[in-house]
XYZ file of C-alpha atoms in Angstrom:
741
model
C 162.170 40.092 -173.094
C 158.989 41.901 -172.570
C 155.449 41.169 -171.136
C 156.262 38.419 -168.827
C 153.190 38.952 -166.887
C 149.668 39.301 -167.522
C 146.990 41.237 -165.664
C 148.245 41.490 -162.389
C 146.841 43.658 -160.465
C 148.023 47.125 -160.580
C 150.927 45.605 -162.304
C 153.708 42.816 -161.849
C 156.369 44.761 -164.344
C 156.279 46.698 -167.488
C 159.124 44.518 -168.448
C 161.942 41.789 -167.080
C 165.808 42.421 -167.398
C 167.531 41.507 -165.115
C 164.697 41.714 -162.131
C 162.205 44.084 -161.390
C 160.007 45.308 -158.302
C 156.368 44.022 -158.519
C 153.575 44.340 -156.648
C 150.481 41.995 -155.416
C 148.024 43.723 -153.109
C 147.275 41.303 -149.662
C 144.038 39.950 -151.025
C 144.952 38.539 -154.331
C 145.968 34.989 -154.960
C 146.195 34.328 -158.185
C 148.370 36.084 -161.084
C 149.841 34.508 -164.509
C 153.308 34.388 -165.793
C 154.109 33.728 -169.601
C 157.006 34.189 -171.887
C 156.886 35.051 -175.788
C 158.878 31.761 -176.672
C 155.472 29.938 -175.255
C 153.733 28.887 -178.620
C 151.567 27.070 -177.180
C 152.548 23.968 -178.126
C 153.020 22.167 -174.802
C 157.357 22.361 -175.063
C 157.605 25.331 -172.596
C 157.883 24.576 -168.727
C 157.685 27.211 -166.265
C 159.656 26.828 -163.240
C 159.579 29.432 -160.045
C 162.074 29.551 -157.190
C 162.656 31.884 -153.990
C 161.259 32.913 -150.981
C 157.977 31.109 -150.414
C 158.488 29.371 -153.491
C 156.453 25.997 -153.807
C 154.831 26.344 -150.191
C 153.617 29.821 -150.133
C 153.774 30.303 -154.087
C 152.907 27.367 -156.545
C 153.572 27.777 -160.624
C 151.760 26.076 -163.184
C 154.552 24.578 -165.173
C 152.659 24.320 -168.253
C 150.382 27.500 -168.362
C 152.748 29.934 -166.225
C 149.840 30.615 -163.754
C 150.945 31.639 -160.143
C 149.024 31.663 -157.359
C 149.065 32.102 -153.850
C 148.633 29.317 -151.318
C 147.136 31.306 -148.461
C 146.188 34.880 -148.100
C 149.505 37.203 -147.863
C 149.837 39.754 -144.865
C 152.154 42.263 -145.313
C 152.425 42.983 -140.972
C 154.124 39.555 -141.568
C 156.106 39.437 -144.625
C 156.352 42.895 -146.304
C 158.919 41.420 -149.308
C 159.307 38.056 -151.387
C 162.201 37.669 -153.626
C 161.598 35.316 -156.475
C 163.433 33.665 -159.398
C 161.537 32.922 -162.468
C 162.621 30.232 -165.908
C 161.097 29.120 -168.932
C 162.838 25.655 -169.756
C 162.394 23.686 -172.515
C 160.296 20.603 -171.087
C 161.853 17.692 -173.368
C 165.269 19.036 -172.600
C 165.560 20.769 -169.607
C 167.615 24.219 -171.619
C 166.315 26.996 -170.787
C 164.744 29.039 -173.163
C 165.808 32.413 -171.567
C 168.064 33.631 -168.720
C 166.792 32.780 -164.956
C 165.706 36.479 -163.347
C 165.215 37.641 -160.149
C 162.006 39.632 -159.551
C 160.849 40.899 -155.916
C 157.217 40.968 -154.928
C 156.374 43.896 -152.294
C 152.950 43.713 -150.580
C 150.638 46.332 -151.103
C 148.876 47.562 -147.365
C 145.394 47.018 -146.967
C 143.385 48.545 -143.778
C 142.911 45.486 -141.883
C 144.742 46.562 -138.701
C 142.645 48.593 -136.254
C 144.476 50.862 -133.708
C 145.201 49.193 -130.250
C 146.149 51.302 -126.852
C 149.084 50.206 -124.967
C 146.722 50.345 -121.760
C 143.022 48.731 -121.465
C 142.745 50.871 -118.395
C 143.890 53.952 -117.784
C 144.180 55.730 -114.662
C 144.619 58.871 -112.983
C 144.144 62.125 -110.649
C 143.909 65.700 -111.359
C 143.655 68.518 -107.920
C 139.619 69.361 -107.780
C 138.878 72.787 -108.690
C 141.305 72.898 -111.536
C 141.377 75.280 -114.480
C 139.949 74.668 -117.288
C 142.427 72.463 -120.332
C 144.702 71.249 -117.199
C 146.531 68.564 -118.320
C 145.137 64.541 -116.814
C 147.059 62.400 -118.987
C 148.471 61.501 -122.202
C 146.847 58.057 -123.777
C 148.434 56.316 -126.810
C 147.267 54.132 -129.166
C 149.552 52.115 -132.612
C 148.071 50.989 -135.872
C 149.943 47.816 -137.336
C 149.406 48.962 -140.737
C 151.983 50.653 -143.579
C 152.180 54.293 -142.194
C 153.444 55.138 -145.316
C 151.200 53.642 -147.881
C 147.787 55.596 -147.563
C 145.966 56.442 -144.470
C 145.666 52.990 -142.639
C 147.659 53.702 -139.726
C 146.780 57.690 -139.896
C 145.400 58.064 -136.077
C 142.877 60.423 -134.488
C 141.828 60.373 -130.886
C 137.830 60.985 -129.702
C 136.105 61.015 -126.146
C 132.991 59.027 -126.349
C 132.509 59.723 -122.669
C 133.173 61.770 -120.065
C 131.449 65.241 -121.426
C 131.387 67.739 -120.466
C 134.248 67.485 -117.445
C 136.848 66.286 -120.016
C 138.322 66.533 -123.123
C 140.773 65.051 -125.394
C 143.534 66.269 -128.230
C 142.598 64.420 -131.754
C 146.418 64.214 -132.557
C 148.141 63.554 -129.079
C 145.432 61.330 -127.200
C 146.397 64.014 -123.925
C 143.241 64.350 -121.694
C 142.467 67.583 -120.519
C 139.921 69.116 -117.881
C 136.768 70.762 -119.888
C 134.980 72.018 -116.725
C 135.816 74.392 -114.148
C 135.437 74.295 -110.121
C 134.975 70.585 -110.649
C 134.383 69.496 -106.275
C 135.613 66.520 -104.975
C 133.380 66.854 -102.243
C 130.333 66.661 -105.080
C 131.880 64.095 -107.350
C 135.316 62.249 -106.917
C 135.720 59.932 -109.664
C 134.942 60.020 -113.455
C 135.163 57.283 -116.154
C 136.392 58.501 -119.524
C 136.195 56.601 -122.895
C 138.307 57.646 -125.580
C 138.049 56.103 -129.277
C 141.314 55.789 -131.913
C 140.174 55.766 -135.100
C 142.637 55.019 -138.214
C 142.354 56.467 -141.936
C 142.357 59.947 -140.159
C 139.006 59.104 -138.995
C 137.099 58.825 -142.021
C 134.205 56.193 -142.638
C 135.284 53.150 -142.781
C 138.220 52.975 -140.938
C 138.409 50.838 -138.155
C 138.883 51.929 -134.153
C 139.835 50.479 -130.675
C 138.689 52.273 -127.302
C 140.145 52.428 -123.605
C 138.751 53.769 -120.457
C 140.674 56.352 -118.222
C 139.799 56.236 -114.381
C 140.035 59.794 -113.605
C 140.164 60.930 -109.492
C 139.672 64.585 -108.175
C 142.435 64.613 -105.435
C 141.387 66.730 -102.722
C 142.539 70.495 -101.871
C 141.954 72.276 -98.945
C 138.828 74.571 -100.228
C 136.222 73.642 -97.089
C 137.189 75.318 -94.070
C 136.191 73.524 -90.977
C 132.438 74.094 -89.149
C 131.271 73.040 -85.507
C 127.853 71.102 -86.405
C 126.231 73.068 -83.289
C 127.210 76.237 -81.298
C 126.996 75.189 -77.906
C 128.577 72.145 -76.087
C 127.643 71.304 -72.343
C 129.315 68.872 -70.098
C 129.565 68.564 -66.606
C 132.538 66.851 -64.335
C 132.903 66.464 -60.608
C 134.987 68.465 -58.767
C 136.813 65.619 -57.775
C 138.453 65.190 -61.096
C 141.910 64.821 -61.457
C 144.070 67.383 -62.406
C 144.254 65.983 -66.530
C 141.325 64.224 -66.564
C 139.566 64.582 -69.946
C 136.014 66.137 -69.291
C 134.390 65.884 -72.625
C 134.880 66.144 -76.492
C 133.930 67.863 -79.125
C 134.398 67.719 -83.054
C 133.994 69.892 -86.054
C 133.475 69.163 -89.458
C 135.587 69.419 -92.125
C 134.408 67.797 -95.783
C 138.081 67.839 -96.846
C 139.807 64.957 -96.289
C 143.710 64.040 -95.261
C 145.927 66.427 -94.134
C 143.194 69.627 -95.453
C 141.082 68.421 -92.929
C 143.531 68.663 -90.003
C 142.426 70.762 -87.399
C 143.804 72.243 -84.168
C 141.441 73.282 -81.288
C 142.134 76.226 -79.040
C 140.526 78.303 -76.115
C 140.257 81.689 -76.665
C 137.841 82.782 -74.012
C 135.708 82.428 -71.340
C 135.886 82.309 -67.448
C 137.123 78.898 -67.570
C 140.509 79.884 -69.784
C 142.751 78.959 -66.792
C 141.122 75.939 -65.528
C 140.566 74.237 -68.213
C 142.531 73.157 -71.662
C 141.768 71.704 -74.993
C 143.932 69.585 -76.821
C 143.580 68.192 -80.684
C 143.551 64.145 -81.026
C 145.557 63.581 -84.058
C 143.466 60.280 -84.769
C 140.180 61.696 -84.511
C 140.606 65.072 -84.905
C 138.227 65.810 -81.774
C 138.683 68.353 -79.188
C 139.399 66.787 -76.171
C 138.489 69.131 -72.938
C 140.630 68.598 -69.550
C 141.030 69.697 -66.536
C 144.227 72.141 -65.963
C 143.322 73.297 -62.285
C 141.637 71.677 -59.632
C 137.912 72.329 -59.466
C 136.059 73.331 -56.532
C 131.926 73.040 -56.366
C 132.270 75.248 -53.078
C 133.782 78.338 -55.097
C 132.407 77.857 -58.574
C 130.267 75.915 -59.896
C 129.828 76.708 -63.666
C 132.366 77.427 -66.519
C 131.815 78.593 -70.147
C 134.724 78.416 -72.487
C 134.880 80.121 -75.785
C 136.523 77.334 -78.388
C 137.884 77.723 -81.732
C 138.569 75.498 -84.214
C 140.881 75.594 -87.293
C 142.195 73.774 -90.636
C 146.341 73.528 -90.053
C 147.252 73.218 -93.589
C 145.913 76.539 -95.442
C 145.846 76.848 -99.328
C 146.251 80.420 -100.190
C 144.379 80.014 -103.521
C 140.991 79.690 -101.654
C 141.514 81.796 -98.398
C 138.593 84.067 -100.479
C 136.078 81.540 -99.219
C 136.471 82.908 -95.807
C 138.370 82.503 -92.817
C 138.991 78.745 -92.172
C 138.086 78.644 -88.810
C 134.871 77.949 -86.998
C 133.896 79.149 -82.770
C 131.878 77.315 -80.447
C 130.615 78.325 -76.830
C 131.323 75.424 -74.212
C 129.359 74.926 -70.872
C 131.019 72.971 -67.755
C 128.938 72.254 -64.853
C 130.863 71.202 -61.722
C 129.143 68.685 -59.656
C 129.501 68.840 -55.651
C 131.048 65.392 -53.990
C 131.610 64.433 -50.468
C 135.278 65.337 -49.717
C 137.554 64.814 -47.042
C 139.245 67.363 -44.693
C 141.503 69.642 -46.141
C 144.651 70.853 -44.052
C 145.591 73.902 -43.926
C 149.633 72.648 -44.910
C 150.723 69.752 -47.352
C 153.051 69.258 -43.993
C 154.761 70.036 -40.548
C 157.703 70.952 -38.967
C 157.634 71.046 -35.111
C 160.696 71.606 -32.857
C 160.506 70.668 -28.840
C 163.583 70.575 -26.732
C 164.620 66.874 -25.258
C 163.907 68.713 -21.218
C 160.644 69.520 -22.418
C 158.121 68.645 -19.651
C 155.575 65.858 -20.367
C 152.556 67.305 -21.312
C 153.942 70.238 -23.028
C 152.728 71.616 -26.735
C 154.856 71.606 -29.303
C 152.181 72.953 -31.726
C 149.057 72.212 -33.661
C 147.605 70.868 -36.976
C 144.005 72.527 -38.493
C 142.232 70.995 -41.014
C 138.693 71.816 -42.130
C 135.450 70.433 -44.216
C 135.685 71.727 -47.822
C 132.137 70.951 -48.137
C 128.762 73.326 -47.712
C 128.059 71.097 -44.843
C 131.474 72.406 -43.033
C 130.799 69.455 -40.892
C 133.210 69.029 -37.757
C 136.468 67.171 -37.765
C 138.388 65.111 -35.097
C 142.126 64.986 -34.828
C 143.981 61.788 -33.916
C 147.481 60.478 -34.649
C 148.142 57.010 -36.990
C 149.760 54.822 -34.217
C 151.034 53.096 -37.099
C 153.439 55.818 -37.628
C 154.263 56.363 -33.804
C 153.794 53.094 -31.642
C 156.072 54.448 -28.793
C 153.180 56.769 -27.497
C 155.587 59.726 -27.279
C 153.314 62.236 -28.595
C 149.326 62.643 -28.742
C 147.100 65.018 -30.438
C 143.802 67.244 -28.930
C 140.900 65.323 -30.707
C 139.104 68.860 -30.891
C 141.897 71.554 -31.359
C 144.866 69.551 -33.684
C 147.212 70.336 -30.570
C 150.306 67.989 -30.627
C 151.503 67.845 -27.016
C 154.013 64.965 -25.440
C 153.623 61.784 -23.672
C 157.023 60.819 -22.460
C 160.159 62.576 -21.807
C 162.223 62.864 -25.010
C 165.719 61.866 -25.932
C 167.087 63.412 -28.927
C 170.449 61.532 -28.319
C 168.110 58.088 -29.246
C 165.920 59.944 -31.872
C 166.241 63.309 -32.884
C 163.315 63.179 -35.418
C 159.700 61.940 -35.381
C 157.406 61.315 -38.073
C 153.934 61.189 -37.603
C 150.955 60.825 -39.199
C 147.846 63.248 -37.695
C 144.637 62.204 -39.386
C 141.273 64.354 -39.437
C 137.888 62.831 -39.648
C 134.518 64.476 -40.504
C 131.752 62.989 -38.219
C 129.549 62.957 -40.820
C 129.847 61.458 -43.617
C 133.021 59.563 -42.351
C 135.646 61.104 -44.436
C 139.478 61.411 -43.244
C 142.466 62.841 -44.809
C 146.035 63.041 -43.353
C 148.850 64.871 -43.162
C 152.491 63.971 -42.324
C 154.292 66.007 -38.879
C 157.853 66.258 -38.624
C 159.203 67.163 -35.006
C 162.442 67.580 -33.823
C 163.962 67.312 -30.389
C 166.126 69.598 -30.005
C 169.417 69.158 -28.237
C 170.516 70.434 -24.393
C 173.519 70.114 -22.813
C 172.562 66.854 -20.649
C 175.657 64.525 -21.471
C 179.172 65.006 -19.932
C 182.294 64.891 -23.031
C 184.336 61.386 -22.118
C 187.396 60.052 -23.749
C 186.889 59.182 -27.366
C 188.652 55.626 -26.873
C 189.973 53.552 -24.319
C 192.970 55.109 -23.440
C 196.349 52.812 -22.129
C 199.993 53.863 -22.445
C 203.387 53.108 -21.160
C 205.997 54.891 -19.343
C 209.360 54.399 -19.018
C 211.335 53.601 -16.040
C 213.989 56.193 -17.014
C 211.463 58.758 -18.592
C 212.545 62.216 -18.267
C 210.127 65.186 -16.557
C 207.888 66.983 -18.734
C 207.795 64.037 -21.540
C 204.245 63.876 -23.430
C 203.397 59.570 -23.470
C 199.836 60.246 -24.647
C 197.555 62.525 -26.675
C 193.941 61.992 -25.922
C 190.604 63.454 -27.034
C 186.968 63.500 -26.075
C 183.421 62.591 -27.338
C 180.123 64.044 -26.540
C 176.562 62.872 -27.262
C 175.162 66.332 -27.553
C 175.598 68.193 -30.903
C 175.763 71.805 -29.872
C 175.065 74.713 -32.838
C 178.683 75.921 -32.677
C 179.973 72.716 -32.567
C 182.506 70.894 -29.389
C 184.700 72.795 -27.292
C 186.523 70.477 -24.999
C 188.410 71.572 -21.744
C 190.758 69.368 -20.083
C 192.538 69.431 -16.704
C 193.814 66.836 -14.000
C 191.391 65.942 -11.475
C 192.091 68.423 -8.300
C 192.370 64.887 -5.881
C 195.209 63.832 -8.437
C 196.992 67.215 -8.506
C 199.145 66.753 -4.975
C 202.025 64.992 -5.881
C 201.370 64.420 -8.750
C 203.511 61.756 -11.250
C 201.461 63.142 -14.468
C 200.097 65.889 -16.128
C 197.650 67.090 -18.656
C 198.223 69.979 -20.872
C 195.068 70.993 -22.649
C 196.301 71.558 -26.711
C 192.847 73.744 -27.389
C 192.008 71.723 -30.276
C 189.856 69.300 -28.250
C 192.746 67.545 -27.613
C 194.990 66.768 -24.530
C 198.573 65.849 -23.624
C 199.243 63.326 -21.083
C 203.104 64.689 -19.690
C 205.343 63.202 -16.474
C 205.762 65.555 -13.711
C 209.278 63.265 -12.566
C 212.486 62.100 -14.137
C 212.648 58.043 -13.419
C 209.891 55.437 -12.465
C 210.220 52.281 -10.626
C 208.261 49.204 -12.122
C 208.874 47.202 -9.142
C 207.593 49.408 -6.946
C 204.395 50.359 -8.493
C 204.056 48.857 -12.151
C 201.193 51.144 -13.168
C 199.535 54.353 -12.666
C 195.838 55.749 -12.773
C 195.980 59.449 -14.206
C 192.051 60.833 -13.925
C 191.607 63.537 -16.500
C 189.094 66.037 -16.041
C 186.964 66.804 -19.380
C 184.318 69.665 -19.697
C 182.678 70.751 -22.410
C 181.641 74.862 -23.050
C 178.255 74.590 -23.047
C 175.579 75.663 -20.955
C 174.667 74.527 -18.019
C 178.679 73.416 -18.051
C 178.579 69.051 -18.387
C 182.195 67.640 -17.266
C 183.149 63.884 -16.344
C 186.525 62.322 -14.799
C 188.028 59.940 -16.918
C 190.856 57.360 -16.159
C 194.198 56.815 -18.296
C 196.092 53.847 -17.617
C 199.754 54.216 -17.313
C 202.103 51.158 -17.466
C 205.624 51.608 -15.962
C 207.795 49.839 -18.577
C 211.675 48.768 -18.631
C 213.050 50.668 -21.616
C 216.605 51.209 -23.406
C 218.299 54.094 -23.630
C 216.207 55.052 -26.975
C 212.850 54.923 -25.006
C 212.247 51.408 -26.702
C 210.031 49.567 -24.354
C 212.362 45.937 -23.018
C 210.372 44.885 -20.548
C 206.690 45.049 -18.329
C 204.202 43.104 -16.814
C 202.492 40.402 -18.678
C 199.111 42.186 -18.739
C 200.873 45.366 -20.423
C 202.470 43.712 -22.788
C 199.395 41.518 -23.778
C 197.521 44.913 -24.048
C 200.160 46.463 -25.775
C 199.619 43.393 -28.333
C 196.389 44.799 -28.711
C 194.326 42.128 -26.870
C 190.689 43.053 -24.808
C 190.136 42.380 -21.579
C 188.147 39.796 -22.254
C 191.069 38.088 -24.136
C 193.508 38.727 -21.317
C 191.211 36.995 -18.518
C 190.844 33.851 -21.099
C 194.722 34.114 -21.886
C 195.357 34.173 -17.778
C 192.871 31.643 -17.051
C 194.280 29.029 -19.760
C 197.937 29.859 -18.300
C 196.034 28.799 -14.628
C 194.749 25.661 -16.466
C 197.877 24.491 -17.486
C 199.793 25.303 -14.964
C 197.367 23.467 -12.815
C 197.537 20.059 -15.073
C 200.982 20.339 -15.071
C 201.392 20.456 -10.972
C 199.335 17.192 -11.144
C 201.150 15.319 -13.281
C 204.255 15.492 -11.507
C 205.591 17.137 -7.846
C 208.448 18.894 -7.992
C 210.739 20.257 -5.245
C 210.899 23.755 -4.499
C 214.074 26.044 -5.616
C 214.415 27.111 -2.092
C 213.791 24.072 -0.315
C 214.155 26.366 3.120
C 213.873 29.691 4.305
C 217.187 29.313 5.865
C 218.646 28.915 2.407
C 218.848 31.967 1.213
C 221.980 33.432 -0.594
C 223.096 36.459 -2.766
C 223.951 33.406 -5.116
C 220.943 30.556 -5.466
C 221.855 27.698 -7.873
C 219.667 25.221 -7.945
C 219.825 22.194 -10.453
C 217.664 18.991 -10.434
C 218.843 14.860 -9.963
C 220.170 15.604 -13.858
C 222.816 17.697 -12.816
C 226.376 18.292 -11.619
C 225.399 19.806 -8.570
C 227.228 21.964 -6.175
C 230.856 21.486 -7.902
C 229.191 23.205 -10.855
C 229.798 26.728 -9.905
C 230.327 27.958 -13.809
C 227.030 27.821 -14.370
C 226.589 31.672 -13.044
C 229.603 33.587 -11.772
C 227.951 36.448 -8.709
C 231.145 37.941 -10.063
C 230.337 38.973 -13.200
C 226.888 40.891 -11.667
C 229.236 42.902 -9.440
C 231.755 43.763 -12.774
C 229.474 43.133 -15.809
C 232.673 43.930 -17.692
C 234.720 41.042 -16.688
C 233.065 38.670 -19.075
C 235.058 35.379 -20.288
C 233.793 34.596 -23.548
C 235.659 31.778 -24.580
C 235.773 30.278 -20.939
C 234.326 26.565 -21.097
C 231.170 25.359 -19.201
C 230.550 21.730 -18.370
C 226.422 22.048 -19.155
C 226.847 23.265 -23.103
C 227.238 21.419 -26.171
C 230.670 21.376 -27.358
C 231.321 24.031 -29.759
C 231.728 21.678 -32.663
C 228.410 21.113 -32.863
C 227.459 24.830 -32.608
C 229.620 27.424 -33.734
C 229.980 30.318 -30.852
C 227.483 33.151 -30.757
C 229.383 36.802 -30.636
C 228.181 38.918 -28.216
C 228.301 42.487 -28.577
C 231.070 43.963 -26.154
C 229.500 45.949 -23.152
C 230.671 49.627 -23.042
C 232.361 50.509 -19.520
C 231.207 53.100 -18.070
C 230.471 53.870 -14.275
C 228.057 52.595 -12.460
C 226.790 50.439 -14.733
C 223.226 49.144 -14.201
C 223.253 45.405 -13.301
C 219.737 45.293 -14.876
C 220.857 46.346 -18.179
C 223.144 43.562 -18.103
C 220.790 40.924 -16.881
C 218.304 42.003 -19.768
C 221.570 41.771 -22.378
C 222.356 38.752 -20.678
C 218.971 37.654 -21.200
C 218.308 38.064 -25.063
C 221.550 36.652 -25.591
C 220.525 33.163 -24.282
C 217.142 33.377 -25.831
C 219.048 33.620 -29.209
C 222.151 30.927 -28.516
C 221.601 27.467 -29.737
C 223.962 26.150 -27.214
C 223.136 28.388 -24.217
C 220.867 26.264 -20.921
C 219.164 24.533 -20.125
C 219.877 21.353 -21.151
C 219.746 19.555 -17.815
C 219.800 22.410 -15.113
C 217.821 25.303 -14.393
C 219.452 28.521 -13.264
C 217.416 31.302 -11.619
C 218.784 34.417 -11.338
C 217.445 37.348 -9.138
C 217.710 40.785 -8.794
C 215.444 43.597 -6.564
C 216.834 46.413 -8.439
C 218.231 49.946 -6.937
C 216.730 51.963 -4.094
C 214.018 49.905 -2.607
C 211.648 51.296 -0.123
C 211.332 47.339 1.366
C 215.445 47.413 1.712
C 217.177 43.851 1.516
C 214.462 40.627 2.611
C 217.472 38.761 3.298
C 216.887 36.997 6.974
C 221.492 36.001 6.743
C 222.089 39.632 8.583
C 218.784 39.564 10.839
C 219.834 39.546 13.900
C 216.575 39.026 15.369
C 214.211 35.832 14.720
C 211.533 35.603 12.983
C 209.128 36.390 15.977
C 210.590 39.632 16.657
C 209.774 41.310 13.706
C 206.247 43.541 12.359
C 205.479 42.450 9.192
C 202.401 44.270 9.114
C 204.150 47.153 6.688
C 204.646 44.522 4.281
C 200.161 45.574 3.742
C 201.314 48.981 2.348
C 203.529 47.457 -0.156
C 200.573 46.807 -2.693
C 199.823 43.863 -4.588
C 202.637 42.564 -5.583
C 203.255 41.352 -1.964
C 200.454 40.317 -1.006
C 201.283 36.824 -0.294
C 204.058 37.740 1.928
C 201.829 39.828 4.021
C 199.292 37.222 3.936
C 202.391 34.829 5.466
C 204.170 36.990 7.672
C 201.101 39.681 8.403
C 198.507 39.467 11.109
C 196.140 41.512 9.650
C 194.451 41.398 6.298
C 195.897 42.385 3.072
C 192.947 42.383 0.305
C 193.454 46.379 0.664
C 194.020 47.417 -2.732
C 196.209 50.717 -3.224
């Protein structure tokens, strides 16, 4: 079947066989579809199916007239697929087979170019060469680029000439003018147009704005706005304090305007300094050394400023630095006196006479007036009035005698005051008191020692050392010796160890503590300085009973307490406590004395209380044991002990048989055994043992062998036996026995 359609613009198709392409413009709405079977009698009916049929495309079933319900837009849909068929109106039978055809919408130039941004922002260095790329702009056209020139875009510049240009095909914006200076103009607004139809007449167009900023380069050197600056500063300005500020100008900005100031000449290059304030880019002039109006009243400085970050492209424009002259005037102020030294150190011997001059201080008025100065001591630093200063010449002298051992250093302050106006300053003075040998050495400690009764000749019993409050330059050197008055018949000797210590040694074999319980050894200690000082110090030696190995077993109560480390005060307190307790017990119960009568004196004295066994109880103590210590009956039963069934017997160590056994050792051993034996008395009896020892100069005190009466004896010799026999001397002697030996 040929010729379905009549008169479509640009033609629907030149035949309809199984489907074909048909074209319609976006602006056309009505077309005609006609079949050769249609004879005009109204028996043919046209049917249209496919994309948009019945909504976008409608067909007149009688005439085959097709029209669009609205304007077609290729940008929305470029192709439509339709199926057309002619049928018998009465029977509905197809007169021809259904054929498919595709409608392609022909593009028309109904869309203008559009830029991707309404406003573009760009920047380019100032002083850029012509043709330097700034930015590329892009515009798009929604029309069909393959059909005609509807989408062919061409760029042009509407505003921004002659500074910038744009490439027509690419949209790249470039500089069009050389030496564009940011300092003259920094911002530019460039308007770019994009036009389709290749820029031909009748084409559609769109525009955009490009904001272009010239960014700074260092093409301007710093410059001082004036050639000479003047400042003034008081001479009291402290070091480091600012005097004034100067600032150079630079047309550049940012790091290109960063500057550095320096002093490159002038007579104040060593007195002043200049630093750069990085925030304000100012040069701050500061004092480097103290100012003195009396020495110099004006300084002239040559100051230079230069850029830190240079651009080699613009060095030809000249040196990027500048110089200026700064004049600084020093102002006079009233200053306090100046001491010649920041501090003074003086020395004086501790034996210097009162009024001795030990040194002097000196201060002057630095002002031109040269006002007189008066000196004084700040008594807050010297409250003891040991020193004073001469008000006129500043000499320091002593007011009191000095003692290095009390204070070796004195730190005082001397004040210098002008008369008019009253300005003052102070200086520290350190006075060292020099040592002289005015102290005698003494024992380094309170020495007290012990010697055994069985000590041998030459045995060392104590080592002593010395101390001295003086401080000789070469150190202490002490010499020890026995006092001359004690050298005759001395019981002890002193050996100088030549290391500032000495050893105390015995000079005899054997001591008797009953005869003399303690000795006083006078030791002379001398120093090696001039004048030589010496002192006599006493060492107390207590005589104690010791075993064969030299271990102390028995001493006087005072010696034992001292061996425990008790002080003299503690000993006195303990003795007083014992006396009080003893007196209290005496008040509670009066007891019969152990020896009732002076006539009842025997070798074996046994006393019992009322509960004892009487004189028949002779097994409490056997005097024969004292005479023969080896004859010991360990298994002999006693009537005053608890039966062995309650307490097992104590095994005593056997006594070694030897000739002339010391009875005192036996008594000490027996005393220890009884102290450790829980079955030993006392239970209901008190046994008292007495032994006066060997070689007593007083011989026997018993009156049993005395052939004369009491009145026939002269007991005055008891006063020579020492304090232990004072009571007997008071009882039998006729003289006062208070004298101590």
